[in-house]
């Protein structure tokens, strides 16, 4: 649900990074935070456990610049990936404008990817959204690991509507901003239809 | 799902109401957030406060508490109160749609804040009802052929946001 503020001339959009536990959602936000000009970003908030696993969400507000006289502000959220945090995960999707699915490229995590994607679809439906139509980007993360599966195979199993798909190595950066740009573009394009 | 739109006129009305609430309740800061974590308006001494983070955490807090409420068979908990050593936070839900947050210290009291918030809640509810009606009538106008200000966003507009 985009928030259009005519008084402040701002458009506020919410993007959620989804995916199985330890796939690199928080690392994506951390990289974006580290590489963004201090004037364009707010604080990165992480509600994490003592062992640095996301407990509720990470949050990063980002100013991207001006479109048609309106400041565009994106609020990036991650969800907790661990299966048993489903109730919290669902809350984060409230009012979402665009979703990034971060997949773990390792073969051993394929089942977790598929389970998380199904969980995303179900939780979106509960909020009245449809994964088929919502702005959506797939990121194949951890491409640097020797255990990473071939891209073709991941694409075949996880890409379901020809959505933009990016290879990434989140800690080092490749693919991180391409992913963000692709989802932000889809979200802003949606505004045209409204 | 419809977008949330805030127009100049109502923005100033909201600012007035929460400005008065801040004075009447002798609060430090009063702000309004939508349930998705977007800050709508704020009054008070914000210099030492990261209001964007406050907005997002408040919405997360309310969402989690709503989840708790439903688990025990309640519709929602319309009021949350956090008591600190110096500062306290009083959170209430306006018209099931937006969240009103009052931060206050020992110069005020829970009783006074509660009383003033109740009065402001009614006024805010009326303003948000008006906004809702406006958004709906805008929608009808658009369906009748008026363009949205964003109808002409181009690919170049968006690409330019990402140029280094």
CSV table of C-alpha atoms in Angstrom, one decimal:
chain,number,residue,atom,x,y,z
A,1,UNK,CA,0.0,0.0,0.0
A,2,UNK,CA,1.8,3.0,-1.2
A,3,UNK,CA,1.5,6.1,1.0
A,4,UNK,CA,1.3,9.3,-1.2
A,5,UNK,CA,1.8,12.4,0.9
A,6,UNK,CA,0.7,15.4,-1.1
A,7,UNK,CA,1.5,17.7,1.8
A,8,UNK,CA,5.1,16.7,2.1
A,9,UNK,CA,5.3,15.7,-1.6
A,10,UNK,CA,6.5,12.2,-0.8
A,11,UNK,CA,5.8,8.7,-2.0
A,12,UNK,CA,6.5,6.0,0.6
A,13,UNK,CA,6.7,2.4,-0.5
A,14,UNK,CA,7.4,-0.8,1.4
A,15,UNK,CA,9.6,-3.6,0.1
A,16,UNK,CA,10.0,-6.9,1.9
A,17,UNK,CA,12.9,-9.3,1.5
A,18,UNK,CA,11.6,-12.8,2.0
A,19,UNK,CA,13.3,-16.2,1.9
A,20,UNK,CA,14.4,-19.2,4.0
A,21,UNK,CA,16.5,-18.9,7.1
A,22,UNK,CA,20.2,-17.9,6.5
A,23,UNK,CA,19.6,-17.1,2.8
A,24,UNK,CA,21.1,-13.6,3.2
A,25,UNK,CA,18.1,-11.2,3.6
A,26,UNK,CA,19.7,-9.2,6.4
A,27,UNK,CA,23.1,-9.3,4.5
A,28,UNK,CA,21.3,-7.6,1.5
A,29,UNK,CA,20.1,-4.8,3.7
A,30,UNK,CA,23.5,-4.5,5.4
A,31,UNK,CA,25.2,-4.1,2.1
A,32,UNK,CA,22.7,-1.5,0.9
A,33,UNK,CA,23.2,0.4,4.2
A,34,UNK,CA,27.0,0.3,3.9
A,35,UNK,CA,27.1,1.5,0.4
A,36,UNK,CA,24.5,4.3,0.5
A,37,UNK,CA,25.3,7.9,1.0
A,38,UNK,CA,24.5,8.9,4.6
A,39,UNK,CA,22.2,11.7,3.5
A,40,UNK,CA,19.9,9.1,1.7
A,41,UNK,CA,19.5,6.6,4.5
A,42,UNK,CA,18.2,6.3,8.0
A,43,UNK,CA,19.3,3.9,10.7
A,44,UNK,CA,19.4,0.2,10.0
A,45,UNK,CA,17.3,-1.4,12.7
A,46,UNK,CA,17.7,-5.1,13.4
A,47,UNK,CA,15.5,-6.9,15.9
A,48,UNK,CA,17.7,-10.0,16.3
A,49,UNK,CA,18.4,-12.7,18.8
A,50,UNK,CA,21.6,-12.9,20.7
A,51,UNK,CA,23.0,-15.2,18.0
A,52,UNK,CA,22.2,-12.6,15.3
A,53,UNK,CA,19.3,-14.4,13.8
A,54,UNK,CA,16.4,-12.1,12.8
A,55,UNK,CA,13.7,-12.3,15.5
A,56,UNK,CA,11.1,-9.9,14.1
A,57,UNK,CA,12.5,-7.7,11.3
A,58,UNK,CA,15.3,-5.5,9.9
A,59,UNK,CA,14.3,-2.1,8.7
A,60,UNK,CA,16.1,0.3,6.5
A,61,UNK,CA,14.6,3.6,5.2
A,62,UNK,CA,16.1,4.8,1.9
A,63,UNK,CA,15.6,8.0,-0.1
A,64,UNK,CA,16.0,7.3,-3.7
A,65,UNK,CA,15.5,10.8,-5.2
A,66,UNK,CA,12.7,12.7,-6.9
A,67,UNK,CA,10.2,11.6,-9.4
A,68,UNK,CA,7.8,14.1,-10.9
A,69,UNK,CA,8.4,16.4,-8.0
A,70,UNK,CA,7.8,13.7,-5.4
A,71,UNK,CA,10.5,12.4,-3.1
A,72,UNK,CA,10.6,8.6,-3.3
A,73,UNK,CA,11.2,6.9,0.0
A,74,UNK,CA,11.5,3.2,0.2
A,75,UNK,CA,11.2,1.3,3.5
A,76,UNK,CA,13.1,-2.0,3.2
A,77,UNK,CA,12.1,-4.8,5.6
A,78,UNK,CA,13.3,-8.4,6.0
A,79,UNK,CA,11.3,-11.1,7.6
A,80,UNK,CA,12.7,-13.7,10.1
A,81,UNK,CA,13.4,-16.8,7.9
A,82,UNK,CA,13.2,-19.5,10.5
A,83,UNK,CA,10.1,-21.6,9.9
A,84,UNK,CA,8.7,-21.3,13.5
A,85,UNK,CA,8.5,-17.5,13.2
A,86,UNK,CA,5.6,-17.6,10.8
A,87,UNK,CA,3.3,-15.4,12.8
A,88,UNK,CA,5.8,-12.6,12.9
A,89,UNK,CA,6.7,-13.1,9.2
A,90,UNK,CA,3.1,-12.7,8.2
A,91,UNK,CA,2.8,-9.4,10.1
A,92,UNK,CA,5.7,-7.8,8.1
A,93,UNK,CA,3.9,-8.4,4.8
A,94,UNK,CA,1.1,-6.0,5.9
A,95,UNK,CA,0.8,-3.2,3.4
A,96,UNK,CA,3.7,-4.5,1.2
A,97,UNK,CA,4.3,-2.9,-2.2
A,98,UNK,CA,7.0,-5.2,-3.6
A,99,UNK,CA,8.7,-8.4,-2.6
A,100,UNK,CA,12.2,-9.7,-3.2
A,101,UNK,CA,12.6,-13.4,-2.7
A,102,UNK,CA,16.2,-14.2,-1.7
A,103,UNK,CA,16.9,-17.9,-2.6
A,104,UNK,CA,19.9,-19.8,-1.2
A,105,UNK,CA,21.7,-21.3,-4.2
A,106,UNK,CA,23.0,-24.4,-2.3
A,107,UNK,CA,21.4,-27.7,-3.2
A,108,UNK,CA,21.0,-28.6,0.5
A,109,UNK,CA,18.7,-25.5,0.8
A,110,UNK,CA,16.5,-26.2,-2.2
A,111,UNK,CA,13.6,-27.7,-0.1
A,112,UNK,CA,13.8,-24.7,2.2
A,113,UNK,CA,13.6,-22.3,-0.7
A,114,UNK,CA,10.5,-24.0,-2.1
A,115,UNK,CA,8.9,-24.2,1.3
A,116,UNK,CA,9.5,-20.5,1.9
A,117,UNK,CA,8.1,-19.5,-1.5
A,118,UNK,CA,4.9,-21.5,-0.7
A,119,UNK,CA,4.8,-19.8,2.6
A,120,UNK,CA,5.1,-16.4,1.0
A,121,UNK,CA,2.3,-17.1,-1.4
A,122,UNK,CA,0.0,-18.2,1.4
A,123,UNK,CA,0.9,-15.3,3.7
A,124,UNK,CA,0.3,-12.8,0.8
A,125,UNK,CA,-3.1,-14.3,0.2
A,126,UNK,CA,-4.0,-13.8,3.8
A,127,UNK,CA,-3.3,-10.1,3.4
A,128,UNK,CA,-5.3,-9.9,0.1
A,129,UNK,CA,-2.3,-9.9,-2.3
A,130,UNK,CA,-1.5,-12.2,-5.2
A,131,UNK,CA,2.1,-13.4,-5.8
A,132,UNK,CA,1.2,-13.5,-9.5
A,133,UNK,CA,0.5,-9.8,-9.7
A,134,UNK,CA,2.5,-8.1,-6.9
A,135,UNK,CA,5.8,-6.4,-7.9
A,136,UNK,CA,8.3,-9.3,-7.4
A,137,UNK,CA,11.9,-10.1,-8.0
A,138,UNK,CA,13.9,-13.3,-7.5
A,139,UNK,CA,17.5,-13.2,-6.2
A,140,UNK,CA,19.7,-16.3,-6.4
A,141,UNK,CA,22.1,-15.6,-3.6
A,142,UNK,CA,25.4,-17.2,-2.5
A,143,UNK,CA,26.7,-17.7,-6.0
A,144,UNK,CA,30.2,-17.6,-4.7
A,145,UNK,CA,29.8,-20.9,-2.8
A,146,UNK,CA,31.3,-24.1,-4.3
A,147,UNK,CA,28.0,-25.9,-3.3
A,148,UNK,CA,25.9,-23.5,-5.4
A,149,UNK,CA,23.6,-25.2,-7.9
A,150,UNK,CA,23.6,-24.2,-11.6
A,151,UNK,CA,21.6,-21.1,-12.3
A,152,UNK,CA,19.5,-22.9,-14.9
A,153,UNK,CA,18.4,-25.5,-12.4
A,154,UNK,CA,17.5,-22.8,-9.7
A,155,UNK,CA,15.6,-20.8,-12.3
A,156,UNK,CA,13.6,-23.8,-13.5
A,157,UNK,CA,12.6,-24.6,-9.9
A,158,UNK,CA,12.0,-21.2,-8.5
A,159,UNK,CA,11.1,-18.7,-11.3
A,160,UNK,CA,7.4,-19.1,-11.9
A,161,UNK,CA,6.2,-16.1,-13.9
A,162,UNK,CA,9.3,-14.9,-15.7
A,163,UNK,CA,10.0,-12.4,-13.0
A,164,UNK,CA,13.4,-10.5,-13.1
A,165,UNK,CA,16.0,-12.8,-11.6
A,166,UNK,CA,19.5,-11.8,-10.4
A,167,UNK,CA,22.5,-13.7,-9.3
A,168,UNK,CA,24.0,-12.3,-6.2
A,169,UNK,CA,26.7,-12.6,-3.6
A,170,UNK,CA,25.3,-10.4,-0.9
A,171,UNK,CA,28.3,-9.9,1.4
A,172,UNK,CA,30.4,-8.7,-1.5
A,173,UNK,CA,27.7,-6.8,-3.3
A,174,UNK,CA,27.2,-8.3,-6.8
A,175,UNK,CA,23.5,-8.4,-7.6
A,176,UNK,CA,22.3,-6.5,-4.5
A,177,UNK,CA,21.6,-3.1,-6.1
A,178,UNK,CA,20.3,-4.7,-9.3
A,179,UNK,CA,17.8,-6.6,-7.3
A,180,UNK,CA,16.7,-3.5,-5.4
A,181,UNK,CA,16.5,-1.4,-8.6
A,182,UNK,CA,14.3,-4.0,-10.3
A,183,UNK,CA,11.8,-4.2,-7.5
A,184,UNK,CA,11.7,-0.4,-7.0
A,185,UNK,CA,11.1,0.0,-10.7
A,186,UNK,CA,8.1,-2.4,-10.7
A,187,UNK,CA,6.7,-0.6,-7.6
A,188,UNK,CA,6.9,2.8,-9.2
A,189,UNK,CA,5.5,1.5,-12.5
A,190,UNK,CA,2.5,0.2,-10.5
A,191,UNK,CA,1.8,3.9,-9.5
A,192,UNK,CA,1.1,4.7,-13.1
A,193,UNK,CA,-1.8,2.3,-13.2
A,194,UNK,CA,-3.5,3.9,-10.1
B,1,UNK,CA,-6.1,-2.6,-1.7
B,2,UNK,CA,-6.3,1.2,-1.9
B,3,UNK,CA,-3.3,3.4,-1.3
B,4,UNK,CA,-3.2,5.8,1.6
B,5,UNK,CA,-3.2,9.4,0.4
B,6,UNK,CA,-2.6,12.5,2.5
B,7,UNK,CA,-3.7,15.9,1.2
B,8,UNK,CA,-2.5,19.4,2.4
B,9,UNK,CA,-5.7,20.4,4.0
B,10,UNK,CA,-6.1,17.3,6.2
B,11,UNK,CA,-2.3,17.2,6.9
B,12,UNK,CA,-2.6,20.7,8.5
B,13,UNK,CA,-5.8,19.7,10.4
B,14,UNK,CA,-3.9,16.6,11.8
B,15,UNK,CA,-0.9,18.8,12.8
B,16,UNK,CA,-3.3,21.2,14.6
B,17,UNK,CA,-5.0,18.4,16.5
B,18,UNK,CA,-1.8,16.7,17.7
B,19,UNK,CA,-0.2,20.1,18.4
B,20,UNK,CA,-3.1,20.9,20.7
B,21,UNK,CA,-2.9,17.4,22.2
B,22,UNK,CA,0.8,17.9,22.9
B,23,UNK,CA,0.1,21.1,24.8
B,24,UNK,CA,-2.9,19.9,26.7
B,25,UNK,CA,-1.3,16.6,27.7
B,26,UNK,CA,2.0,18.4,28.5
B,27,UNK,CA,3.7,15.8,26.4
B,28,UNK,CA,7.2,15.9,24.8
B,29,UNK,CA,6.3,14.5,21.4
B,30,UNK,CA,3.1,13.4,19.7
B,31,UNK,CA,3.1,11.6,16.4
B,32,UNK,CA,0.8,9.7,14.0
B,33,UNK,CA,1.9,6.6,12.1
B,34,UNK,CA,-0.1,4.4,9.8
B,35,UNK,CA,-0.4,0.7,10.6
B,36,UNK,CA,2.2,-0.1,8.0
B,37,UNK,CA,4.9,2.0,9.7
B,38,UNK,CA,4.7,5.2,7.6
B,39,UNK,CA,5.0,8.4,9.6
B,40,UNK,CA,2.0,10.7,8.9
B,41,UNK,CA,2.6,13.8,11.2
B,42,UNK,CA,4.6,14.7,14.2
B,43,UNK,CA,4.7,17.6,16.8
B,44,UNK,CA,7.2,18.2,19.5
B,45,UNK,CA,10.9,18.1,20.1
B,46,UNK,CA,12.2,15.7,17.5
B,47,UNK,CA,15.9,16.7,17.5
B,48,UNK,CA,17.0,13.8,19.6
B,49,UNK,CA,14.6,11.4,18.0
B,50,UNK,CA,14.8,9.2,15.0
B,51,UNK,CA,11.1,9.4,14.0
B,52,UNK,CA,11.4,7.1,11.0
B,53,UNK,CA,12.6,4.3,13.1
B,54,UNK,CA,10.1,5.1,15.8
B,55,UNK,CA,7.3,4.9,13.3
B,56,UNK,CA,8.4,1.5,12.0
B,57,UNK,CA,9.0,0.0,15.4
B,58,UNK,CA,5.7,1.4,16.7
B,59,UNK,CA,3.8,-0.2,13.8
B,60,UNK,CA,5.7,-3.5,14.4
B,61,UNK,CA,4.8,-3.3,18.1
B,62,UNK,CA,1.1,-2.7,17.3
B,63,UNK,CA,1.1,-5.5,14.7
B,64,UNK,CA,2.6,-7.9,17.2
B,65,UNK,CA,0.1,-6.9,19.9
B,66,UNK,CA,-2.8,-7.2,17.5
B,67,UNK,CA,-1.6,-10.8,16.7
B,68,UNK,CA,-1.5,-11.5,20.4
B,69,UNK,CA,-5.0,-10.1,20.9
B,70,UNK,CA,-6.4,-12.3,18.2
B,71,UNK,CA,-4.7,-15.4,19.7
B,72,UNK,CA,-6.6,-14.9,22.9
B,73,UNK,CA,-9.9,-14.0,21.1
B,74,UNK,CA,-9.7,-10.2,21.4
B,75,UNK,CA,-10.2,-8.0,18.3
B,76,UNK,CA,-7.4,-5.7,19.2
B,77,UNK,CA,-5.7,-4.0,22.2
B,78,UNK,CA,-6.7,-0.4,21.5
B,79,UNK,CA,-4.2,1.1,24.0
B,80,UNK,CA,-0.5,0.2,24.8
B,81,UNK,CA,1.5,1.8,27.5
B,82,UNK,CA,5.2,1.5,28.1
B,83,UNK,CA,6.6,3.0,31.3
B,84,UNK,CA,10.3,3.9,31.4
B,85,UNK,CA,12.6,5.5,34.1
B,86,UNK,CA,12.2,9.0,32.6
B,87,UNK,CA,10.0,8.8,29.5
B,88,UNK,CA,6.8,6.9,28.9
B,89,UNK,CA,5.1,6.0,25.6
B,90,UNK,CA,1.3,5.9,25.3
B,91,UNK,CA,0.0,4.3,22.1
B,92,UNK,CA,-3.6,4.2,20.9
B,93,UNK,CA,-5.3,3.1,17.8
B,94,UNK,CA,-7.4,5.7,15.9
B,95,UNK,CA,-10.4,4.3,13.9
B,96,UNK,CA,-8.6,0.9,13.5
B,97,UNK,CA,-6.4,2.5,10.9
B,98,UNK,CA,-3.7,4.7,12.3
B,99,UNK,CA,-1.7,4.8,15.5
B,100,UNK,CA,-1.4,7.8,17.8
B,101,UNK,CA,1.8,7.9,19.9
B,102,UNK,CA,2.4,10.3,22.9
B,103,UNK,CA,5.8,10.4,24.6
B,104,UNK,CA,5.7,12.1,28.0
B,105,UNK,CA,7.8,12.4,31.1
B,106,UNK,CA,7.2,13.3,34.8
B,107,UNK,CA,5.8,16.7,33.9
B,108,UNK,CA,2.6,14.9,32.8
B,109,UNK,CA,0.8,11.8,34.0
B,110,UNK,CA,-0.9,8.7,32.5
B,111,UNK,CA,-4.3,10.0,33.6
B,112,UNK,CA,-3.9,13.3,31.9
B,113,UNK,CA,-2.6,11.8,28.7
B,114,UNK,CA,-5.3,9.2,28.6
B,115,UNK,CA,-8.0,11.9,29.1
B,116,UNK,CA,-6.6,14.2,26.4
B,117,UNK,CA,-5.9,11.4,23.9
B,118,UNK,CA,-9.6,10.3,24.2
B,119,UNK,CA,-10.7,13.8,23.1
B,120,UNK,CA,-8.1,14.0,20.2
B,121,UNK,CA,-9.0,10.5,19.1
B,122,UNK,CA,-12.5,11.6,18.1
B,123,UNK,CA,-11.3,14.6,16.1
B,124,UNK,CA,-8.6,12.5,14.4
B,125,UNK,CA,-11.2,9.8,13.5
B,126,UNK,CA,-13.3,12.4,11.7
B,127,UNK,CA,-10.3,13.7,9.7
B,128,UNK,CA,-9.3,10.3,8.6
B,129,UNK,CA,-12.9,9.6,7.6
B,130,UNK,CA,-12.8,12.7,5.4
B,131,UNK,CA,-9.5,11.5,3.9
B,132,UNK,CA,-11.0,8.1,3.1
B,133,UNK,CA,-14.0,9.8,1.4
B,134,UNK,CA,-11.7,12.0,-0.6
B,135,UNK,CA,-9.6,9.1,-1.8
B,136,UNK,CA,-12.7,7.3,-2.9
B,137,UNK,CA,-14.1,10.3,-4.8
B,138,UNK,CA,-10.6,10.8,-6.4
B,139,UNK,CA,-10.8,7.2,-7.6
B,140,UNK,CA,-14.2,7.7,-9.2
B,141,UNK,CA,-12.9,10.9,-10.9
B,142,UNK,CA,-10.0,9.0,-12.3
B,143,UNK,CA,-12.2,6.2,-13.6
B,144,UNK,CA,-14.2,9.0,-15.3
B,145,UNK,CA,-11.0,10.0,-17.2
B,146,UNK,CA,-8.9,12.2,-14.9
B,147,UNK,CA,-5.3,11.2,-14.8
B,148,UNK,CA,-3.3,10.4,-11.7
B,149,UNK,CA,-0.2,12.7,-11.3
B,150,UNK,CA,1.9,9.5,-11.6
B,151,UNK,CA,0.3,8.4,-14.9
B,152,UNK,CA,3.2,9.9,-16.8
B,153,UNK,CA,6.1,8.4,-14.9
B,154,UNK,CA,8.5,7.2,-17.6
B,155,UNK,CA,11.2,4.5,-17.6
B,156,UNK,CA,13.8,7.3,-17.7
B,157,UNK,CA,12.3,9.0,-14.6
B,158,UNK,CA,12.9,5.8,-12.7
B,159,UNK,CA,16.3,5.0,-14.2
B,160,UNK,CA,17.5,8.4,-13.2
B,161,UNK,CA,16.9,7.5,-9.6
B,162,UNK,CA,19.6,4.9,-9.8
B,163,UNK,CA,22.2,6.8,-11.6
B,164,UNK,CA,25.4,7.2,-9.5
